[in-house]
Amino acid sequence: MLNCRKKELPPGGEKGTIMKKAWIGALLTTCLVAPSFVVHAGDSDTSSQDRKFVRNASEAGLTVERMSQMTTQASQNPGVKQIAQKLSRDYSQADQKLREMGQKLDVVTSSELNGRSTREVGKLDAFSGSDFDQAALRELVKAEQTYLREVEDEASMGSNAELKQFATTTLPPLQDDIFQVVRLQSDLNVTASTSTGNSANTGQPLAP
């Protein structure tokens, strides 16, 4: 998700120090997912991008919520259940704020999943046990990525000041969420590859 290109280190000396500062600044600009900008009070118009963001992000956020709720109920892994509960809480809070702003802008959003999102969530019905955990985390990452792409687009291309502010403040904690899911995926893969016989993959709750 992050796209950090490799850059050569600048030479030493006073000139090199100045160049190094510029190099670090360029690297940070390349690595940060959320763009930096100033929200101006006058940017209150609602563009087609703003309306698209409210509709698409609310659908993507609802998809993460439903997957998280299903995972909380179906998983027997403490770590998976814990991260699913966190995702459900975080995305529910973000979704509530987004829908409130959407109402102010007269943007219609649905409280039910569309056909495509329903099918995405329904994929998890085919799995059980540790296979369910792996499938649930994989689908959660995909759904989170969809949501974060919408947030990033709004942060860089949106016109409405309130929505842009929502995008920039919402992005960091939800980025942290997806990193935790990916980390747990890695932990479960290691556990599965080192287990023998019928050993159960119970996992461990994530550190706060």
mmCIF file of C-alpha atoms in Angstrom:
data_model
loop_
_atom_site.group_PDB
_atom_site.id
_atom_site.type_symbol
_atom_site.label_atom_id
_atom_site.label_comp_id
_atom_site.label_asym_id
_atom_site.label_seq_id
_atom_site.Cartn_x
_atom_site.Cartn_y
_atom_site.Cartn_z
ATOM 1 C CA MET A 1 0.000 0.000 0.000
ATOM 2 C CA LEU A 2 2.837 2.254 0.765
ATOM 3 C CA ASN A 3 4.924 3.120 -2.269
ATOM 4 C CA CYS A 4 8.367 4.201 -1.091
ATOM 5 C CA ARG A 5 10.916 4.344 -3.879
ATOM 6 C CA LYS A 6 14.538 3.692 -3.045
ATOM 7 C CA LYS A 7 16.613 6.875 -3.067
ATOM 8 C CA GLU A 8 20.395 7.245 -3.018
ATOM 9 C CA LEU A 9 21.897 8.886 0.071
ATOM 10 C CA PRO A 10 23.443 12.340 -0.610
ATOM 11 C CA PRO A 11 27.206 12.963 -0.131
ATOM 12 C CA GLY A 12 28.731 14.203 3.150
ATOM 13 C CA GLY A 13 29.858 17.721 4.112
ATOM 14 C CA GLU A 14 27.847 20.904 4.592
ATOM 15 C CA LYS A 15 26.402 20.659 1.118
ATOM 16 C CA GLY A 16 25.626 17.028 1.779
ATOM 17 C CA THR A 17 23.778 17.948 4.993
ATOM 18 C CA ILE A 18 21.497 20.330 3.107
ATOM 19 C CA MET A 19 20.933 17.716 0.452
ATOM 20 C CA LYS A 20 20.241 15.097 3.108
ATOM 21 C CA LYS A 21 17.507 17.253 4.646
ATOM 22 C CA ALA A 22 15.944 17.627 1.226
ATOM 23 C CA TRP A 23 16.287 13.874 0.639
ATOM 24 C CA ILE A 24 14.526 13.037 3.922
ATOM 25 C CA GLY A 25 11.732 15.443 3.095
ATOM 26 C CA ALA A 26 11.293 13.857 -0.319
ATOM 27 C CA LEU A 27 11.312 10.374 1.176
ATOM 28 C CA LEU A 28 8.649 11.266 3.726
ATOM 29 C CA THR A 29 6.522 12.803 1.012
ATOM 30 C CA THR A 30 6.825 9.615 -1.042
ATOM 31 C CA CYS A 31 6.096 7.244 1.865
ATOM 32 C CA LEU A 32 3.155 8.962 3.509
ATOM 33 C CA VAL A 33 -0.150 7.691 2.242
ATOM 34 C CA ALA A 34 -2.151 10.683 3.428
ATOM 35 C CA PRO A 35 -1.224 13.890 1.607
ATOM 36 C CA SER A 36 -0.555 17.058 3.561
ATOM 37 C CA PHE A 37 -2.672 20.090 2.876
ATOM 38 C CA VAL A 38 -4.406 22.972 4.578
ATOM 39 C CA VAL A 39 -8.175 22.939 4.814
ATOM 40 C CA HIS A 40 -9.480 26.388 3.920
ATOM 41 C CA ALA A 41 -12.707 27.622 5.400
ATOM 42 C CA GLY A 42 -13.886 28.731 1.988
ATOM 43 C CA ASP A 43 -13.713 25.213 0.482
ATOM 44 C CA SER A 44 -17.295 24.433 1.406
ATOM 45 C CA ASP A 45 -18.684 23.506 -2.011
ATOM 46 C CA THR A 46 -19.724 19.918 -2.552
ATOM 47 C CA SER A 47 -18.239 18.385 -5.685
ATOM 48 C CA SER A 48 -19.036 15.147 -7.483
ATOM 49 C CA GLN A 49 -15.926 13.726 -5.790
ATOM 50 C CA ASP A 50 -17.383 14.557 -2.372
ATOM 51 C CA ARG A 51 -20.680 12.850 -3.151
ATOM 52 C CA LYS A 52 -18.905 9.837 -4.636
ATOM 53 C CA PHE A 53 -16.790 9.603 -1.508
ATOM 54 C CA VAL A 54 -19.764 9.575 0.859
ATOM 55 C CA ARG A 55 -21.556 6.870 -1.133
ATOM 56 C CA ASN A 56 -18.565 4.618 -1.808
ATOM 57 C CA ALA A 57 -16.910 4.988 1.591
ATOM 58 C CA SER A 58 -20.157 4.299 3.449
ATOM 59 C CA GLU A 59 -20.600 1.088 1.432
ATOM 60 C CA ALA A 60 -16.986 0.014 1.989
ATOM 61 C CA GLY A 61 -17.160 0.865 5.681
ATOM 62 C CA LEU A 62 -20.373 -1.112 6.102
ATOM 63 C CA THR A 63 -18.703 -4.080 4.407
ATOM 64 C CA VAL A 64 -15.838 -4.009 6.922
ATOM 65 C CA GLU A 65 -18.360 -3.750 9.774
ATOM 66 C CA ARG A 66 -20.364 -6.776 8.611
ATOM 67 C CA MET A 67 -17.251 -8.876 7.998
ATOM 68 C CA SER A 68 -15.923 -7.906 11.407
ATOM 69 C CA GLN A 69 -19.166 -8.823 13.138
ATOM 70 C CA MET A 70 -19.265 -12.168 11.363
ATOM 71 C CA THR A 71 -15.633 -12.845 12.268
ATOM 72 C CA THR A 72 -16.217 -11.966 15.922
ATOM 73 C CA GLN A 73 -19.033 -14.505 16.099
ATOM 74 C CA ALA A 74 -17.494 -17.318 14.051
ATOM 75 C CA SER A 75 -13.786 -17.293 14.938
ATOM 76 C CA GLN A 76 -12.436 -19.350 17.839
ATOM 77 C CA ASN A 77 -9.096 -17.554 17.736
ATOM 78 C CA PRO A 78 -8.685 -14.936 20.523
ATOM 79 C CA GLY A 79 -6.424 -12.715 18.424
ATOM 80 C CA VAL A 80 -8.725 -12.787 15.417
ATOM 81 C CA LYS A 81 -11.792 -12.084 17.540
ATOM 82 C CA GLN A 82 -10.057 -9.153 19.224
ATOM 83 C CA ILE A 83 -8.987 -7.424 16.017
ATOM 84 C CA ALA A 84 -12.417 -8.054 14.485
ATOM 85 C CA GLN A 85 -14.065 -6.361 17.466
ATOM 86 C CA LYS A 86 -11.712 -3.397 17.098
ATOM 87 C CA LEU A 87 -12.434 -3.071 13.380
ATOM 88 C CA SER A 88 -16.168 -3.248 14.000
ATOM 89 C CA ARG A 89 -15.937 -0.482 16.588
ATOM 90 C CA ASP A 90 -13.600 1.793 14.612
ATOM 91 C CA TYR A 91 -15.453 1.508 11.311
ATOM 92 C CA SER A 92 -18.828 1.880 12.984
ATOM 93 C CA GLN A 93 -17.725 5.162 14.545
ATOM 94 C CA ALA A 94 -16.264 6.423 11.264
ATOM 95 C CA ASP A 95 -19.346 5.349 9.340
ATOM 96 C CA GLN A 96 -21.688 7.137 11.720
ATOM 97 C CA LYS A 97 -19.782 10.404 11.304
ATOM 98 C CA LEU A 98 -19.670 10.014 7.527
ATOM 99 C CA ARG A 99 -23.399 9.336 7.232
ATOM 100 C CA GLU A 100 -24.199 12.365 9.390
ATOM 101 C CA MET A 101 -22.170 14.548 7.024
ATOM 102 C CA GLY A 102 -23.818 12.868 4.067
ATOM 103 C CA GLN A 103 -27.247 13.828 5.391
ATOM 104 C CA LYS A 104 -26.176 17.473 5.586
ATOM 105 C CA LEU A 105 -25.148 17.277 1.934
ATOM 106 C CA ASP A 106 -28.300 15.410 0.866
ATOM 107 C CA VAL A 107 -26.252 12.400 -0.231
ATOM 108 C CA VAL A 108 -28.315 9.212 0.026
ATOM 109 C CA THR A 109 -26.538 6.249 1.627
ATOM 110 C CA SER A 110 -27.873 2.774 2.321
ATOM 111 C CA SER A 111 -27.831 0.906 5.626
ATOM 112 C CA GLU A 112 -27.810 -2.389 3.705
ATOM 113 C CA LEU A 113 -25.024 -3.921 1.634
ATOM 114 C CA ASN A 114 -25.329 -3.897 -2.130
ATOM 115 C CA GLY A 115 -25.200 -7.147 -4.090
ATOM 116 C CA ARG A 116 -21.453 -7.129 -4.641
ATOM 117 C CA SER A 117 -20.618 -6.420 -0.988
ATOM 118 C CA THR A 118 -23.088 -9.088 0.134
ATOM 119 C CA ARG A 119 -21.272 -11.634 -2.012
ATOM 120 C CA GLU A 120 -17.908 -10.562 -0.576
ATOM 121 C CA VAL A 121 -19.134 -11.102 2.969
ATOM 122 C CA GLY A 122 -20.861 -14.341 1.979
ATOM 123 C CA LYS A 123 -17.557 -15.862 0.848
ATOM 124 C CA LEU A 124 -16.708 -16.501 4.499
ATOM 125 C CA ASP A 125 -19.601 -18.973 4.875
ATOM 126 C CA ALA A 126 -17.538 -21.575 3.010
ATOM 127 C CA PHE A 127 -14.818 -21.707 5.696
ATOM 128 C CA SER A 128 -14.438 -22.944 9.256
ATOM 129 C CA GLY A 129 -11.745 -23.254 11.916
ATOM 130 C CA SER A 130 -8.290 -21.919 11.087
ATOM 131 C CA ASP A 131 -9.253 -21.736 7.400
ATOM 132 C CA PHE A 132 -12.004 -19.299 8.366
ATOM 133 C CA ASP A 133 -9.521 -17.137 10.275
ATOM 134 C CA GLN A 134 -7.196 -16.888 7.291
ATOM 135 C CA ALA A 135 -10.060 -16.181 4.881
ATOM 136 C CA ALA A 136 -11.623 -13.605 7.206
ATOM 137 C CA LEU A 137 -8.380 -11.679 7.632
ATOM 138 C CA ARG A 138 -7.701 -11.798 3.892
ATOM 139 C CA GLU A 139 -11.157 -10.428 3.036
ATOM 140 C CA LEU A 140 -10.950 -7.816 5.792
ATOM 141 C CA VAL A 141 -7.691 -6.488 4.377
ATOM 142 C CA LYS A 142 -9.260 -6.208 0.911
ATOM 143 C CA ALA A 143 -12.313 -4.390 2.290
ATOM 144 C CA GLU A 144 -10.156 -2.046 4.366
ATOM 145 C CA GLN A 145 -7.991 -1.237 1.352
ATOM 146 C CA THR A 146 -11.097 -0.312 -0.620
ATOM 147 C CA TYR A 147 -12.211 2.041 2.146
ATOM 148 C CA LEU A 148 -8.786 3.639 2.563
ATOM 149 C CA ARG A 149 -8.495 4.305 -1.178
ATOM 150 C CA GLU A 150 -11.728 6.272 -1.010
ATOM 151 C CA VAL A 151 -10.437 8.243 2.003
ATOM 152 C CA GLU A 152 -7.130 9.005 0.290
ATOM 153 C CA ASP A 153 -8.915 10.226 -2.846
ATOM 154 C CA GLU A 154 -11.127 12.530 -0.795
ATOM 155 C CA ALA A 155 -8.147 13.915 1.108
ATOM 156 C CA SER A 156 -6.399 14.854 -2.120
ATOM 157 C CA MET A 157 -9.276 15.698 -4.478
ATOM 158 C CA GLY A 158 -12.292 16.606 -2.351
ATOM 159 C CA SER A 159 -13.756 20.119 -2.163
ATOM 160 C CA ASN A 160 -15.859 20.051 0.980
ATOM 161 C CA ALA A 161 -13.821 21.226 3.972
ATOM 162 C CA GLU A 162 -15.671 19.067 6.494
ATOM 163 C CA LEU A 163 -15.273 15.907 4.439
ATOM 164 C CA LYS A 164 -11.601 16.612 3.791
ATOM 165 C CA GLN A 165 -11.041 17.113 7.514
ATOM 166 C CA PHE A 166 -12.844 13.835 8.200
ATOM 167 C CA ALA A 167 -10.612 12.067 5.681
ATOM 168 C CA THR A 168 -7.344 13.317 7.179
ATOM 169 C CA THR A 169 -8.323 12.565 10.788
ATOM 170 C CA THR A 170 -9.848 9.160 9.981
ATOM 171 C CA LEU A 171 -6.990 7.856 7.862
ATOM 172 C CA PRO A 172 -4.209 7.335 10.488
ATOM 173 C CA PRO A 173 -6.141 5.126 12.971
ATOM 174 C CA LEU A 174 -7.612 3.022 10.186
ATOM 175 C CA GLN A 175 -4.164 2.612 8.621
ATOM 176 C CA ASP A 176 -3.025 1.300 12.005
ATOM 177 C CA ASP A 177 -5.932 -1.152 11.976
ATOM 178 C CA ILE A 178 -4.950 -2.645 8.644
ATOM 179 C CA PHE A 179 -1.318 -2.962 9.731
ATOM 180 C CA GLN A 180 -2.488 -4.939 12.782
ATOM 181 C CA VAL A 181 -4.561 -7.254 10.587
ATOM 182 C CA VAL A 182 -1.611 -7.885 8.274
ATOM 183 C CA ARG A 183 0.624 -8.557 11.275
ATOM 184 C CA LEU A 184 -1.867 -11.070 12.631
ATOM 185 C CA GLN A 185 -2.039 -12.743 9.221
ATOM 186 C CA SER A 186 1.721 -13.195 9.353
ATOM 187 C CA ASP A 187 1.572 -14.576 12.895
ATOM 188 C CA LEU A 188 -1.081 -17.121 11.951
ATOM 189 C CA ASN A 189 0.879 -18.213 8.876
ATOM 190 C CA VAL A 190 3.941 -18.846 11.034
ATOM 191 C CA THR A 191 1.873 -20.769 13.584
ATOM 192 C CA ALA A 192 0.249 -22.890 10.886
ATOM 193 C CA SER A 193 3.571 -23.702 9.222
ATOM 194 C CA THR A 194 5.226 -24.794 12.493
ATOM 195 C CA SER A 195 2.304 -26.777 13.961
ATOM 196 C CA THR A 196 2.307 -30.580 13.728
ATOM 197 C CA GLY A 197 -0.353 -33.281 13.835
ATOM 198 C CA ASN A 198 -3.714 -31.940 14.958
ATOM 199 C CA SER A 199 -2.350 -29.083 17.007
ATOM 200 C CA ALA A 200 -4.880 -26.291 17.264
ATOM 201 C CA ASN A 201 -3.979 -22.783 16.149
ATOM 202 C CA THR A 202 -5.306 -20.756 19.086
ATOM 203 C CA GLY A 203 -3.365 -17.537 18.470
ATOM 204 C CA GLN A 204 -2.836 -14.757 20.999
ATOM 205 C CA PRO A 205 -4.657 -11.473 21.588
ATOM 206 C CA LEU A 206 -2.942 -8.455 20.103
ATOM 207 C CA ALA A 207 -1.060 -6.093 22.359
ATOM 208 C CA PRO A 208 -3.029 -2.871 23.000
#
